[in-house]
Every structure is written in C-alpha cells, then in structure tokens.
Short mmCIF file of C-alpha atoms in Angstrom, two decimals:
data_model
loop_
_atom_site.label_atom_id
_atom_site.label_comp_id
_atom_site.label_asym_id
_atom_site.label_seq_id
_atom_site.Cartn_x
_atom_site.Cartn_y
_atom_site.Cartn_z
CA UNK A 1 11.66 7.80 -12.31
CA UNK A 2 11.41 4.81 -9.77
CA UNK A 3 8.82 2.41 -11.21
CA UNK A 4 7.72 -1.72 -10.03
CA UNK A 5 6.79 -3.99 -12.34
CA UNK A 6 4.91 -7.20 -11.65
CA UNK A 7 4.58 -8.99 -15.04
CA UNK A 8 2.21 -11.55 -13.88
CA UNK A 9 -1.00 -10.67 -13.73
CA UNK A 10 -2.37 -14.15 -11.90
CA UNK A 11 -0.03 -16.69 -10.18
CA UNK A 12 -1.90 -20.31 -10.61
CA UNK A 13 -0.42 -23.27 -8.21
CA UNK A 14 -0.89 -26.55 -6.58
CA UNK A 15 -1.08 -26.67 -3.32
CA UNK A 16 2.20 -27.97 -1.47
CA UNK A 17 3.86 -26.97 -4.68
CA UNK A 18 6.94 -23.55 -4.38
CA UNK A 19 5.85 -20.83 -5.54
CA UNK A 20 7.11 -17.54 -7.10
CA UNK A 21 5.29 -14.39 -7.36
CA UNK A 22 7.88 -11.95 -9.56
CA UNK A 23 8.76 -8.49 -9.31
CA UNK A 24 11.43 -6.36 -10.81
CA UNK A 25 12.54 -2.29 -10.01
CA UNK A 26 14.04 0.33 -10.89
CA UNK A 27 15.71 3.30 -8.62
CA UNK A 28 18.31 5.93 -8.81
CA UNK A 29 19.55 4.47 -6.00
CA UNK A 30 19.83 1.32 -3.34
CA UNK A 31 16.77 -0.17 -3.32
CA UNK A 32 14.08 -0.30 -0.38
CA UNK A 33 11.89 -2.86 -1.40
CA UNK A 34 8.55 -4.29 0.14
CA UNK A 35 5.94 -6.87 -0.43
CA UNK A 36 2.09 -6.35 0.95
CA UNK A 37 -0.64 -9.02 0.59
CA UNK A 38 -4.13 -8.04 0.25
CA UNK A 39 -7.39 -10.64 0.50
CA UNK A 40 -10.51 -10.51 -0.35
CA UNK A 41 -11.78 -6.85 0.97
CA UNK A 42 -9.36 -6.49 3.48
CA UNK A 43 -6.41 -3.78 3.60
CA UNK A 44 -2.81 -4.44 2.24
CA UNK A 45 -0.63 -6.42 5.19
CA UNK A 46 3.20 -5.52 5.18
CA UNK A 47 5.08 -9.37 4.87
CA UNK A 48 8.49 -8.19 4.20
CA UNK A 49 11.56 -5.74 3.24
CA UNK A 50 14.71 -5.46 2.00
CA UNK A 51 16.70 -2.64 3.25
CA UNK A 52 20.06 -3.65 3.17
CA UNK A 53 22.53 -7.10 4.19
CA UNK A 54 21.47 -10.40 3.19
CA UNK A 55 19.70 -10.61 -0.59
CA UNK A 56 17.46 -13.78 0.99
CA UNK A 57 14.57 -11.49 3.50
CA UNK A 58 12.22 -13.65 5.90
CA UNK A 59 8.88 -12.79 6.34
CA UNK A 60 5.28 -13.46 7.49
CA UNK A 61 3.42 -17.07 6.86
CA UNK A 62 6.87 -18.55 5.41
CA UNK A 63 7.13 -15.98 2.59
CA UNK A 64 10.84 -15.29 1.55
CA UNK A 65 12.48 -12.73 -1.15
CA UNK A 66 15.14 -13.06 -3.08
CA UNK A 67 16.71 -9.21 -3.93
CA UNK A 68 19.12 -9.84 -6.95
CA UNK A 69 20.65 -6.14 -7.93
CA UNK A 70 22.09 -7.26 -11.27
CA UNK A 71 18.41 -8.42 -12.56
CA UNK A 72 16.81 -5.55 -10.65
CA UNK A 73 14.90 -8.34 -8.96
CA UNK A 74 12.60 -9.06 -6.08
CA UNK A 75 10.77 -12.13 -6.24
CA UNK A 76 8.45 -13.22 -3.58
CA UNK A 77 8.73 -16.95 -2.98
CA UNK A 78 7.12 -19.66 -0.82
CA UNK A 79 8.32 -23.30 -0.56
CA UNK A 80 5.22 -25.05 -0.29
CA UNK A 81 2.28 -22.83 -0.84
CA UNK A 82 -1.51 -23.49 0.54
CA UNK A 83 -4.63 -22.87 -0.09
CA UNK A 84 -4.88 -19.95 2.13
CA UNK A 85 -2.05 -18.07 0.55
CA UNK A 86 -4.34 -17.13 -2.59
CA UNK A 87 -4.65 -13.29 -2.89
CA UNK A 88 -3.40 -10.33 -4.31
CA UNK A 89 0.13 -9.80 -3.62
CA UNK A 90 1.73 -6.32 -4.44
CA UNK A 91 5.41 -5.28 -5.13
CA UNK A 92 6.54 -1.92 -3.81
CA UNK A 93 9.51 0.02 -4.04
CA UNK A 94 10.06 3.62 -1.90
CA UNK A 95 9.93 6.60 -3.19
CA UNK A 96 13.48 8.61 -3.56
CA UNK A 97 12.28 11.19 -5.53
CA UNK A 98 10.20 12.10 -2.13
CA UNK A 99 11.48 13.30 1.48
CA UNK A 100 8.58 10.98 3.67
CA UNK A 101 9.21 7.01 2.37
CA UNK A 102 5.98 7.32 0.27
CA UNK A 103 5.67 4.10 -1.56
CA UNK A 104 5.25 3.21 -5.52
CA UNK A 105 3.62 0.09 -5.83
CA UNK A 106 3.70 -2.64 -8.95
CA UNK A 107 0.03 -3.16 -10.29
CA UNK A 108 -0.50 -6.38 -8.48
CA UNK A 109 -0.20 -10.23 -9.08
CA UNK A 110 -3.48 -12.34 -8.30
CA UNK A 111 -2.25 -15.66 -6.46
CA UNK A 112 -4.23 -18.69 -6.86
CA UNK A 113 -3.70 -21.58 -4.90
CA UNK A 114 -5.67 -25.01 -5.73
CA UNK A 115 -6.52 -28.04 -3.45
CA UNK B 1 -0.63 -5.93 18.01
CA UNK B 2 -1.72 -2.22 17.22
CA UNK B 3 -3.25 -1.78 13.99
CA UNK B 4 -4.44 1.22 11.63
CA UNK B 5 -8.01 1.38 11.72
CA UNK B 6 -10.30 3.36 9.52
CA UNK B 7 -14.27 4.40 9.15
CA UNK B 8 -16.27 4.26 8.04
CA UNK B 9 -15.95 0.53 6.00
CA UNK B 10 -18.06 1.80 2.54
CA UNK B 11 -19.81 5.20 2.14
CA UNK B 12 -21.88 5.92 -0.49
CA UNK B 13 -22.38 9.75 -1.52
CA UNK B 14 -24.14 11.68 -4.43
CA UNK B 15 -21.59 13.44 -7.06
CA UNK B 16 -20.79 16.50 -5.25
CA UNK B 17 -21.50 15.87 -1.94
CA UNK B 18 -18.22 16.11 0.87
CA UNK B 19 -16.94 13.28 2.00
CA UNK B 20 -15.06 12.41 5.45
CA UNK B 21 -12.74 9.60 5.84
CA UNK B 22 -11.33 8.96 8.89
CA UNK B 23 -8.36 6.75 9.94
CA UNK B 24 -6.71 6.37 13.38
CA UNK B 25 -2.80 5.63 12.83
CA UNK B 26 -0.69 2.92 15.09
CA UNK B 27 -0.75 5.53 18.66
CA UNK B 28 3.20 6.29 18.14
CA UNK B 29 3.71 6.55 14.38
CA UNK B 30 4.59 9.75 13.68
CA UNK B 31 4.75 9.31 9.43
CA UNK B 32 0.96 8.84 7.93
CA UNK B 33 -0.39 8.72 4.83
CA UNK B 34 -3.30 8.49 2.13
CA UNK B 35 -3.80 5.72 -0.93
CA UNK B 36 -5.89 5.18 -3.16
CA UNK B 37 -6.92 2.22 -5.03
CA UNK B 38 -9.63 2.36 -8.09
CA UNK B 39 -10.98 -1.15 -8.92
CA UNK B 40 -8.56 -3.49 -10.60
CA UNK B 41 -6.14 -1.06 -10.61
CA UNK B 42 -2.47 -0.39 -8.81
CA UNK B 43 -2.71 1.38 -5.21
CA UNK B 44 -1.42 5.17 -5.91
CA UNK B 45 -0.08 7.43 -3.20
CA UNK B 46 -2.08 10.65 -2.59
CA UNK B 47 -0.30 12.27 -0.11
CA UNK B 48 1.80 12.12 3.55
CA UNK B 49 1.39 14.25 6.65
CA UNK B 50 4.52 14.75 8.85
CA UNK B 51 4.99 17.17 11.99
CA UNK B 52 0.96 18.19 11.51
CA UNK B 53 1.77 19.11 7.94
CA UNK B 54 1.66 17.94 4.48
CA UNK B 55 4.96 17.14 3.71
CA UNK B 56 4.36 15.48 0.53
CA UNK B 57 1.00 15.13 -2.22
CA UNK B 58 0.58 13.64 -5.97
CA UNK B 59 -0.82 15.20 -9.08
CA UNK B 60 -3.74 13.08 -7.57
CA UNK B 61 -4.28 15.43 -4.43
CA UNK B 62 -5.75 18.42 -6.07
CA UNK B 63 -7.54 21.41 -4.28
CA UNK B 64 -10.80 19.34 -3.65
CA UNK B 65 -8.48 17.45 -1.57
CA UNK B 66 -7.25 18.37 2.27
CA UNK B 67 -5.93 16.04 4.93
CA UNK B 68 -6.03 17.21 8.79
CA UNK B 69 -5.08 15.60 12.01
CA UNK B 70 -7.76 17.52 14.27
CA UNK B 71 -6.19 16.02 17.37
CA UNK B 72 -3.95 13.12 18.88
CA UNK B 73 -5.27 9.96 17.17
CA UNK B 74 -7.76 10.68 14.06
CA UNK B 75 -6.27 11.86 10.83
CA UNK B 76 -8.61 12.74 8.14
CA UNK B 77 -9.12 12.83 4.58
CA UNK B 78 -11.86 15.30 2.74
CA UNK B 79 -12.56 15.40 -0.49
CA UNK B 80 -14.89 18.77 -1.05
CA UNK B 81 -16.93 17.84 -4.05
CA UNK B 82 -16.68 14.75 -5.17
CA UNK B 83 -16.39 13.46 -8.53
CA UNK B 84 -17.68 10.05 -10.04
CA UNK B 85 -13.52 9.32 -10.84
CA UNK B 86 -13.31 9.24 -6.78
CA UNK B 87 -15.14 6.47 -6.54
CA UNK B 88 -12.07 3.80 -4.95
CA UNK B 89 -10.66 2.41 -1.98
CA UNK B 90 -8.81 4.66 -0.29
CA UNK B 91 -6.18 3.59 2.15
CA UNK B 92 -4.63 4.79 5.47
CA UNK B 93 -1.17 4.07 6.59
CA UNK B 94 1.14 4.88 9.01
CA UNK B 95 4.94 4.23 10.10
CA UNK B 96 7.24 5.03 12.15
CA UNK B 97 10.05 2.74 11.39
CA UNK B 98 10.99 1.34 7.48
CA UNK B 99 7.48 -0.34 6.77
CA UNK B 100 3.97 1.34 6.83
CA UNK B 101 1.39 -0.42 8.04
CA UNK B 102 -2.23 0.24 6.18
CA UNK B 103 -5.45 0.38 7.94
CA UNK B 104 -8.29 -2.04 5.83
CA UNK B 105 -9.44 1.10 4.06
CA UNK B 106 -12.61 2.67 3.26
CA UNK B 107 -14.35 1.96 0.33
CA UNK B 108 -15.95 5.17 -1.28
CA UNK B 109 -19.04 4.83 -4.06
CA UNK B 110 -19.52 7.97 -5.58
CA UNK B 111 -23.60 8.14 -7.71
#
C-alpha cells in the first residue's frame, strides 16, 4: 500500500538559516509526489511536484525538493527561511491503487521559524 | 488566479442533524474531490467525483455520506445524520491537470 511519512513532527529554525522539512514514500510504482502548505486556518496551498525529469523541483516562495529514488526521498528545502514560512507543511504522494489521482498525505510537519 | 472556494467557513450542528457543505471548484476542472481533516490529525481522502459520478470513495464515505454536483459550478457534500466523530475540517479540491488545488475548507462542529 502507498504510504508518506513525515518523521518530524515540528521543524524549529532561525530565520535566514536553510531549512529542511523531510519526507519519505513508498509506491508500487514511479512516484508522483507533492508538497501543500497550510497556515493558520486557511486551506492547504499546492507549492510543488515531482512528476518526472529533474530530481531538484522549483516551487512557490523559493521552496525546492529534492526527489532521491534510492532513499525513497522527498525533502522540502528552503535556502534561507523567514519568519513567514512557519506553518504546517504536508507531504503527499498519489494514489495508484485508485483510477482519479486521489492523494495520500504524510501526517504533517509543524514549521517554526524564529526572528 | 481562480481559486476553490467553499461555504460556509464553520457550521455548527446538533448530533444528527444534516449537514450541507458546499464548494465551487476552479470553473474548468473537471476532477473534484472531498477531504477531511480531524484536529491534529493527517488530511484523509473521502471521495472523488468524475463525469457527474463518484468515481472513487474511502472506508470513510459510508452511506450517511453522498456528494452531488446539482449544476455547473457547486459540488456538494451531505452528510445525513451526523455523528460527533464528524466533527473536522473538511476540504474541497479540484484539478484538472497533475496538482489539485483545495478550497480553505469548511470547518464542521458537531454538539
């Protein structure tokens, strides 16, 4: 069965300091792979995906992923984070054992980012 | 940029009662689908609507449960008699490329 695992529960950083947020997967098959950032009462915003091609994806306010298929990893990385960026930042991984891209999300990683 | 909206924000209902949440998807998404998050815990797929059907549902989406899209825009979610365990955040999204895009979800208090 496809499952997402987020072994962090809470993230703490400096701000200006990288960050890394990690998430591993596993799949029958090749991997679609997502990260979503949730704040504070507010609905789950897409930042980015790896389908396919280059293992380093680009996404929204400077977030990057690294997909590595030997460590079944998908690690959500910033190089300098701020204030701002502190949330709850979900891992998610489609579905292949269903027809409609139905997503199985990790339990979630609390991201806090001090002045 | 379009966005998934959904209403009503919070609704509070008696143990019982039916409930109506209502979500309009991105206008020409064609995929759409219902989450739900308890508190503190991971968000959990209920079920997706394709071609004005249910194409797919969790152990989650029992008989209490229905989904409809009644015309063009809305697509609902009704839970018949609700139960204190419903009590979450449920979650509308839609897609019609790779990514779904989730609407800021409704939170539901059941007494």
């Amino acid at each position: 069965a496809q499952s997402v695992a987020q072994p962090e529960d809470q993230v703490n950083v400096a701000e200006g300091n990288p960050l890394t947020v990690k998430c591993t997967y596993s799949v029958s098959g090749n991997p679609y792979l997502f990260w979503y950032v949730q704040y504070p009462n507010r609905g789950l915003q897409f930042l980015l995906k790896y389908i396919t091609g280059d293992n380093l994806v680009k996404g929204s306010y400077g977030f990057e992923a690294e997909f590595n298929k030997s460590q079944t990893s998908f690690h959500l990385k910033k190089p300098s984070a701020l204030v701002s960026d502190s949330a709850l930042y979900f891992c998610a991984v489609r579905d292949y054992g269903g027809s409609q891209g139905n997503l199985i999300f990790g339990k979630g990683t609390k991201l806090s980012v001090k002045p | 940029e379009p966005e998934v909206t959904q209403t009503p924000s919070h609704q509070v209902t008696q143990m019982g009662q039916e409930v109506i949440l209502r979500c309009v998807p991105i206008s020409n998404h064609l995929y759409f689908y219902w989450y739900r998050q308890i508190l503190g815990q991971k968000v959990e797929f209920l079920v997706s609507f394709y071609n004005n059907e249910i194409s797919e549902k969790s152990e989650i989406f029992d008989d209490q449960f229905s989904v409809e899209r009644p015309d063009g825009s809305n697509f609902t979610l009704k839970i018949r008699s609700t139960k204190l365990e419903d009590s979450a955040m449920y979650f509308c999204a839609s897609r019609t490329g790779i990514e779904q895009f989730f609407g800021p979800g409704t939170r539901l208090t059941v007494l």
